[in-house]
CSV table of N, CA and C in Angstrom, one decimal:
chain,number,residue,atom,x,y,z
A,1,UNK,N,-14.8,-0.5,-24.6
A,1,UNK,CA,-14.3,0.7,-24.0
A,1,UNK,C,-15.0,1.9,-24.8
A,2,UNK,N,-15.5,2.8,-24.0
A,2,UNK,CA,-16.1,4.0,-24.5
A,2,UNK,C,-15.2,5.1,-24.6
A,3,UNK,N,-15.3,6.1,-25.5
A,3,UNK,CA,-14.4,7.2,-25.6
A,3,UNK,C,-14.5,8.0,-24.3
A,4,UNK,N,-15.7,8.1,-23.7
A,4,UNK,CA,-15.8,8.9,-22.4
A,4,UNK,C,-14.9,8.3,-21.3
A,5,UNK,N,-14.8,7.0,-21.3
A,5,UNK,CA,-13.9,6.3,-20.3
A,5,UNK,C,-12.5,6.8,-20.5
A,6,UNK,N,-12.0,6.8,-21.7
A,6,UNK,CA,-10.6,7.3,-22.0
A,6,UNK,C,-10.5,8.7,-21.6
A,7,UNK,N,-11.4,9.5,-22.0
A,7,UNK,CA,-11.4,11.0,-21.6
A,7,UNK,C,-11.3,11.1,-20.1
A,8,UNK,N,-12.1,10.4,-19.3
A,8,UNK,CA,-12.1,10.5,-17.9
A,8,UNK,C,-10.8,10.0,-17.3
A,9,UNK,N,-10.2,8.9,-17.9
A,9,UNK,CA,-8.9,8.5,-17.5
A,9,UNK,C,-7.8,9.6,-17.7
A,10,UNK,N,-7.9,10.2,-18.9
A,10,UNK,CA,-7.0,11.3,-19.2
A,10,UNK,C,-7.1,12.4,-18.1
A,11,UNK,N,-8.3,12.8,-17.7
A,11,UNK,CA,-8.5,13.8,-16.7
A,11,UNK,C,-7.9,13.4,-15.3
A,12,UNK,N,-8.1,12.1,-15.0
A,12,UNK,CA,-7.6,11.5,-13.8
A,12,UNK,C,-6.1,11.7,-13.6
A,13,UNK,N,-5.4,11.7,-14.8
A,13,UNK,CA,-3.9,11.8,-14.8
A,13,UNK,C,-3.4,13.1,-14.3
A,14,UNK,N,-4.3,14.1,-14.1
A,14,UNK,CA,-3.9,15.4,-13.6
A,14,UNK,C,-3.6,15.4,-12.1
A,15,UNK,N,-4.0,14.3,-11.4
A,15,UNK,CA,-3.8,14.2,-10.0
A,15,UNK,C,-2.4,14.4,-9.5
A,16,UNK,N,-2.2,15.2,-8.5
A,16,UNK,CA,-0.9,15.4,-7.9
A,16,UNK,C,-1.0,15.8,-6.4
A,17,UNK,N,-0.3,15.1,-5.6
A,17,UNK,CA,0.5,13.9,-5.9
A,17,UNK,C,-0.4,12.7,-6.0
A,18,UNK,N,0.0,11.7,-6.6
A,18,UNK,CA,-0.7,10.4,-6.6
A,18,UNK,C,-0.2,9.7,-5.4
A,19,UNK,N,-1.1,9.2,-4.6
A,19,UNK,CA,-0.8,8.5,-3.4
A,19,UNK,C,-1.2,7.0,-3.4
A,20,UNK,N,-0.7,6.3,-2.4
A,20,UNK,CA,-1.1,4.9,-2.3
A,20,UNK,C,-2.6,4.7,-2.2
A,21,UNK,N,-3.2,5.6,-1.4
A,21,UNK,CA,-4.6,5.6,-1.1
A,21,UNK,C,-5.5,6.1,-2.3
A,22,UNK,N,-4.8,6.8,-3.2
A,22,UNK,CA,-5.6,7.4,-4.4
A,22,UNK,C,-4.8,7.1,-5.7
A,23,UNK,N,-4.4,5.9,-5.9
A,23,UNK,CA,-3.7,5.5,-7.1
A,23,UNK,C,-4.7,5.7,-8.3
A,24,UNK,N,-4.2,5.8,-9.5
A,24,UNK,CA,-5.1,5.9,-10.6
A,24,UNK,C,-5.2,4.5,-11.3
A,25,UNK,N,-6.5,4.1,-11.4
A,25,UNK,CA,-6.7,2.8,-11.9
A,25,UNK,C,-7.8,2.9,-13.0
A,26,UNK,N,-7.5,2.3,-14.2
A,26,UNK,CA,-8.5,2.2,-15.2
A,26,UNK,C,-8.5,0.8,-15.8
A,27,UNK,N,-9.6,0.3,-16.1
A,27,UNK,CA,-9.7,-1.1,-16.7
A,27,UNK,C,-10.9,-1.2,-17.6
A,28,UNK,N,-10.7,-1.9,-18.6
A,28,UNK,CA,-11.8,-2.1,-19.6
A,28,UNK,C,-11.9,-3.6,-20.0
A,29,UNK,N,-13.0,-4.0,-20.4
A,29,UNK,CA,-13.2,-5.4,-20.8
A,29,UNK,C,-14.7,-5.7,-20.9
A,30,UNK,N,-15.1,-6.9,-20.6
A,30,UNK,CA,-16.4,-7.4,-20.7
A,30,UNK,C,-17.0,-7.7,-19.4
A,31,UNK,N,-18.3,-7.7,-19.3
A,31,UNK,CA,-19.0,-8.2,-18.1
A,31,UNK,C,-18.4,-7.7,-16.8
A,32,UNK,N,-17.8,-8.6,-16.0
A,32,UNK,CA,-17.3,-8.3,-14.7
A,32,UNK,C,-15.8,-7.8,-14.7
A,33,UNK,N,-15.2,-7.8,-15.9
A,33,UNK,CA,-13.9,-7.3,-16.1
A,33,UNK,C,-12.9,-8.0,-15.1
A,34,UNK,N,-13.1,-9.3,-15.0
A,34,UNK,CA,-12.2,-10.1,-14.2
A,34,UNK,C,-11.8,-11.3,-15.1
A,35,UNK,N,-10.7,-12.0,-14.8
A,35,UNK,CA,-10.3,-13.1,-15.5
A,35,UNK,C,-10.2,-12.8,-17.0
A,36,UNK,N,-10.7,-13.7,-17.8
A,36,UNK,CA,-10.7,-13.6,-19.2
A,36,UNK,C,-11.5,-12.4,-19.7
A,37,UNK,N,-12.4,-11.9,-18.9
A,37,UNK,CA,-13.2,-10.7,-19.3
A,37,UNK,C,-12.4,-9.4,-19.3
A,38,UNK,N,-11.3,-9.4,-18.6
A,38,UNK,CA,-10.5,-8.2,-18.5
A,38,UNK,C,-9.6,-8.1,-19.7
A,39,UNK,N,-9.7,-7.0,-20.4
A,39,UNK,CA,-8.9,-6.8,-21.6
A,39,UNK,C,-7.7,-5.8,-21.4
A,40,UNK,N,-7.9,-4.8,-20.7
A,40,UNK,CA,-6.9,-3.8,-20.4
A,40,UNK,C,-7.0,-3.2,-19.0
A,41,UNK,N,-5.9,-3.2,-18.3
A,41,UNK,CA,-5.9,-2.6,-16.9
A,41,UNK,C,-4.6,-1.8,-16.8
A,42,UNK,N,-4.7,-0.6,-16.3
A,42,UNK,CA,-3.6,0.2,-15.9
A,42,UNK,C,-3.7,0.7,-14.5
A,43,UNK,N,-2.6,0.7,-13.7
A,43,UNK,CA,-2.6,1.2,-12.4
A,43,UNK,C,-1.4,2.1,-12.2
A,44,UNK,N,-1.5,3.3,-11.8
A,44,UNK,CA,-0.4,4.2,-11.6
A,44,UNK,C,-0.4,4.6,-10.1
A,45,UNK,N,0.7,4.3,-9.4
A,45,UNK,CA,0.8,4.5,-8.0
A,45,UNK,C,2.3,4.9,-7.7
A,46,UNK,N,2.5,5.5,-6.5
A,46,UNK,CA,3.9,5.8,-6.1
A,46,UNK,C,4.8,4.6,-6.1
A,47,UNK,N,6.0,4.8,-6.6
A,47,UNK,CA,7.0,3.7,-6.7
A,47,UNK,C,8.0,3.8,-5.5
A,48,UNK,N,8.2,5.0,-5.0
A,48,UNK,CA,9.2,5.2,-4.0
A,48,UNK,C,9.0,6.6,-3.4
A,49,UNK,N,9.8,7.0,-2.4
A,49,UNK,CA,9.7,8.3,-1.8
A,49,UNK,C,10.4,9.4,-2.6
A,50,UNK,N,11.0,9.1,-3.7
A,50,UNK,CA,11.6,10.1,-4.6
A,50,UNK,C,10.7,10.7,-5.6
A,51,UNK,N,9.4,10.2,-5.6
A,51,UNK,CA,8.4,10.8,-6.5
A,51,UNK,C,8.3,10.0,-7.8
A,52,UNK,N,9.0,8.9,-8.0
A,52,UNK,CA,8.8,8.1,-9.1
A,52,UNK,C,7.4,7.4,-9.0
A,53,UNK,N,6.9,7.0,-10.2
A,53,UNK,CA,5.6,6.3,-10.3
A,53,UNK,C,5.7,4.9,-10.8
A,54,UNK,N,5.0,4.0,-10.2
A,54,UNK,CA,4.9,2.6,-10.7
A,54,UNK,C,3.7,2.5,-11.6
A,55,UNK,N,4.0,1.9,-12.8
A,55,UNK,CA,2.9,1.6,-13.7
A,55,UNK,C,2.8,0.1,-13.8
A,56,UNK,N,1.6,-0.4,-13.4
A,56,UNK,CA,1.3,-1.8,-13.6
A,56,UNK,C,0.3,-2.0,-14.7
A,57,UNK,N,0.5,-2.9,-15.5
A,57,UNK,CA,-0.5,-3.1,-16.6
A,57,UNK,C,-0.8,-4.6,-16.9
A,58,UNK,N,-1.9,-4.8,-17.5
A,58,UNK,CA,-2.3,-6.1,-17.9
A,58,UNK,C,-3.1,-5.9,-19.2
A,59,UNK,N,-2.7,-6.6,-20.3
A,59,UNK,CA,-3.3,-6.4,-21.6
A,59,UNK,C,-3.5,-7.8,-22.1
A,60,UNK,N,-4.8,-8.0,-22.7
A,60,UNK,CA,-5.2,-9.3,-23.2
A,60,UNK,C,-5.5,-9.1,-24.7
A,61,UNK,N,-5.3,-10.2,-25.5
A,61,UNK,CA,-5.8,-10.2,-26.9
A,61,UNK,C,-7.3,-10.2,-26.8
A,62,UNK,N,-8.0,-9.3,-27.6
A,62,UNK,CA,-9.4,-9.2,-27.5
A,62,UNK,C,-10.1,-10.5,-28.0
A,63,UNK,N,-9.5,-11.2,-29.0
A,63,UNK,CA,-10.1,-12.4,-29.6
A,63,UNK,C,-9.6,-13.7,-28.9
A,64,UNK,N,-8.5,-13.6,-28.2
A,64,UNK,CA,-8.0,-14.7,-27.4
A,64,UNK,C,-7.6,-14.2,-26.0
A,65,UNK,N,-8.6,-14.0,-25.2
A,65,UNK,CA,-8.4,-13.4,-23.9
A,65,UNK,C,-7.4,-14.1,-23.0
A,66,UNK,N,-7.2,-15.4,-23.2
A,66,UNK,CA,-6.2,-16.2,-22.4
A,66,UNK,C,-4.8,-15.8,-22.8
A,67,UNK,N,-4.6,-15.1,-23.9
A,67,UNK,CA,-3.3,-14.7,-24.3
A,67,UNK,C,-3.1,-13.3,-23.8
A,68,UNK,N,-2.4,-13.1,-22.7
A,68,UNK,CA,-2.3,-11.8,-22.0
A,68,UNK,C,-0.9,-11.6,-21.5
A,69,UNK,N,-0.6,-10.4,-21.2
A,69,UNK,CA,0.7,-10.0,-20.6
A,69,UNK,C,0.5,-9.1,-19.5
A,70,UNK,N,1.3,-9.3,-18.4
A,70,UNK,CA,1.3,-8.4,-17.3
A,70,UNK,C,2.7,-7.8,-17.1
A,71,UNK,N,2.8,-6.6,-16.7
A,71,UNK,CA,4.1,-6.0,-16.5
A,71,UNK,C,4.1,-4.8,-15.6
A,72,UNK,N,5.3,-4.2,-15.4
A,72,UNK,CA,5.5,-3.2,-14.5
A,72,UNK,C,6.7,-2.3,-15.0
A,73,UNK,N,6.6,-1.0,-14.9
A,73,UNK,CA,7.7,-0.2,-15.2
A,73,UNK,C,7.6,1.1,-14.3
A,74,UNK,N,8.7,1.8,-14.3
A,74,UNK,CA,8.7,3.1,-13.5
A,74,UNK,C,8.7,4.3,-14.4
A,75,UNK,N,8.0,5.3,-14.1
A,75,UNK,CA,7.9,6.5,-14.8
A,75,UNK,C,8.0,7.7,-13.9
A,76,UNK,N,7.7,8.9,-14.4
A,76,UNK,CA,7.8,10.1,-13.5
A,76,UNK,C,6.6,11.0,-13.9
A,77,UNK,N,6.4,12.1,-13.2
A,77,UNK,CA,5.3,13.0,-13.5
A,77,UNK,C,5.5,13.7,-14.8
A,78,UNK,N,6.6,14.1,-15.3
A,78,UNK,CA,6.7,14.7,-16.6
A,78,UNK,C,6.3,13.8,-17.7
A,79,UNK,N,6.7,12.5,-17.6
A,79,UNK,CA,6.2,11.5,-18.6
A,79,UNK,C,4.7,11.3,-18.6
A,80,UNK,N,4.2,11.2,-17.3
A,80,UNK,CA,2.8,11.1,-17.1
A,80,UNK,C,2.0,12.2,-17.7
A,81,UNK,N,2.5,13.5,-17.6
A,81,UNK,CA,1.9,14.6,-18.2
A,81,UNK,C,1.9,14.6,-19.7
A,82,UNK,N,3.0,14.1,-20.3
A,82,UNK,CA,3.1,14.0,-21.7
A,82,UNK,C,2.1,12.9,-22.2
A,83,UNK,N,1.9,11.9,-21.5
A,83,UNK,CA,0.9,10.9,-21.8
A,83,UNK,C,-0.5,11.4,-21.7
A,84,UNK,N,-0.8,12.2,-20.7
A,84,UNK,CA,-2.1,12.9,-20.5
A,84,UNK,C,-2.4,13.8,-21.7
A,85,UNK,N,-1.4,14.6,-22.1
A,85,UNK,CA,-1.5,15.4,-23.3
A,85,UNK,C,-1.7,14.6,-24.6
A,86,UNK,N,-1.1,13.5,-24.7
A,86,UNK,CA,-1.2,12.6,-25.8
A,86,UNK,C,-2.6,12.0,-25.9
A,87,UNK,N,-3.2,11.7,-24.7
A,87,UNK,CA,-4.6,11.2,-24.7
A,87,UNK,C,-5.5,12.3,-25.1
A,88,UNK,N,-5.3,13.5,-24.7
A,88,UNK,CA,-6.2,14.6,-25.1
A,88,UNK,C,-6.1,14.9,-26.6
A,89,UNK,N,-4.9,14.8,-27.1
A,89,UNK,CA,-4.8,15.0,-28.6
A,89,UNK,C,-5.5,13.9,-29.3
A,90,UNK,N,-5.3,12.7,-28.8
A,90,UNK,CA,-5.9,11.5,-29.5
A,90,UNK,C,-7.5,11.7,-29.4
A,91,UNK,N,-8.0,12.1,-28.3
A,91,UNK,CA,-9.5,12.2,-28.2
A,91,UNK,C,-10.0,13.4,-29.0
A,92,UNK,N,-9.2,14.3,-29.3
A,92,UNK,CA,-9.6,15.5,-30.2
A,92,UNK,C,-9.3,15.2,-31.6
A,93,UNK,N,-8.9,14.0,-32.0
A,93,UNK,CA,-8.6,13.7,-33.3
A,93,UNK,C,-7.3,14.3,-33.9
A,94,UNK,N,-6.4,14.7,-33.0
A,94,UNK,CA,-5.2,15.4,-33.4
A,94,UNK,C,-4.0,14.5,-33.4
A,95,UNK,N,-4.2,13.2,-33.1
A,95,UNK,CA,-3.0,12.3,-33.0
A,95,UNK,C,-3.5,10.9,-33.2
A,96,UNK,N,-2.6,10.0,-33.3
A,96,UNK,CA,-2.9,8.6,-33.6
A,96,UNK,C,-2.6,7.7,-32.4
A,97,UNK,N,-1.8,8.2,-31.4
A,97,UNK,CA,-1.5,7.4,-30.2
A,97,UNK,C,-1.1,8.2,-29.1
A,98,UNK,N,-1.1,7.6,-27.9
A,98,UNK,CA,-0.7,8.2,-26.7
A,98,UNK,C,0.3,7.2,-26.0
A,99,UNK,N,1.5,7.6,-25.7
A,99,UNK,CA,2.5,6.7,-25.2
A,99,UNK,C,3.0,7.1,-23.8
A,100,UNK,N,3.0,6.2,-22.9
A,100,UNK,CA,3.5,6.5,-21.6
A,100,UNK,C,4.9,5.8,-21.5
A,101,UNK,N,6.0,6.6,-21.4
A,101,UNK,CA,7.3,6.0,-21.4
A,101,UNK,C,7.8,5.9,-19.9
A,102,UNK,N,8.8,5.0,-19.8
A,102,UNK,CA,9.4,4.9,-18.5
A,102,UNK,C,10.5,5.9,-18.4
A,103,UNK,N,11.1,6.0,-17.2
A,103,UNK,CA,12.2,7.0,-17.0
A,103,UNK,C,13.5,6.3,-17.3
């Protein structure tokens, strides 16, 4: 994962509204970024007609890629904006983490 990729992902989080046709997807890993080569994947898409957002994720251990977790949670635009700001602070060296919370 390159820092530029994280910065671009942070900028993509400015999208409004996020639609099924234009969901936000970011993934990092090795080679083809499929199967055991995929280390991290995030997808943010509409969850319902009320404006909630579905966050789907897949995370693998870098040293044991077969050890992975997939999940899903619901969040909202204010939480997504706080996550975007957290990424910006992280990339500027002003923070240690960026957290996307559910609603």
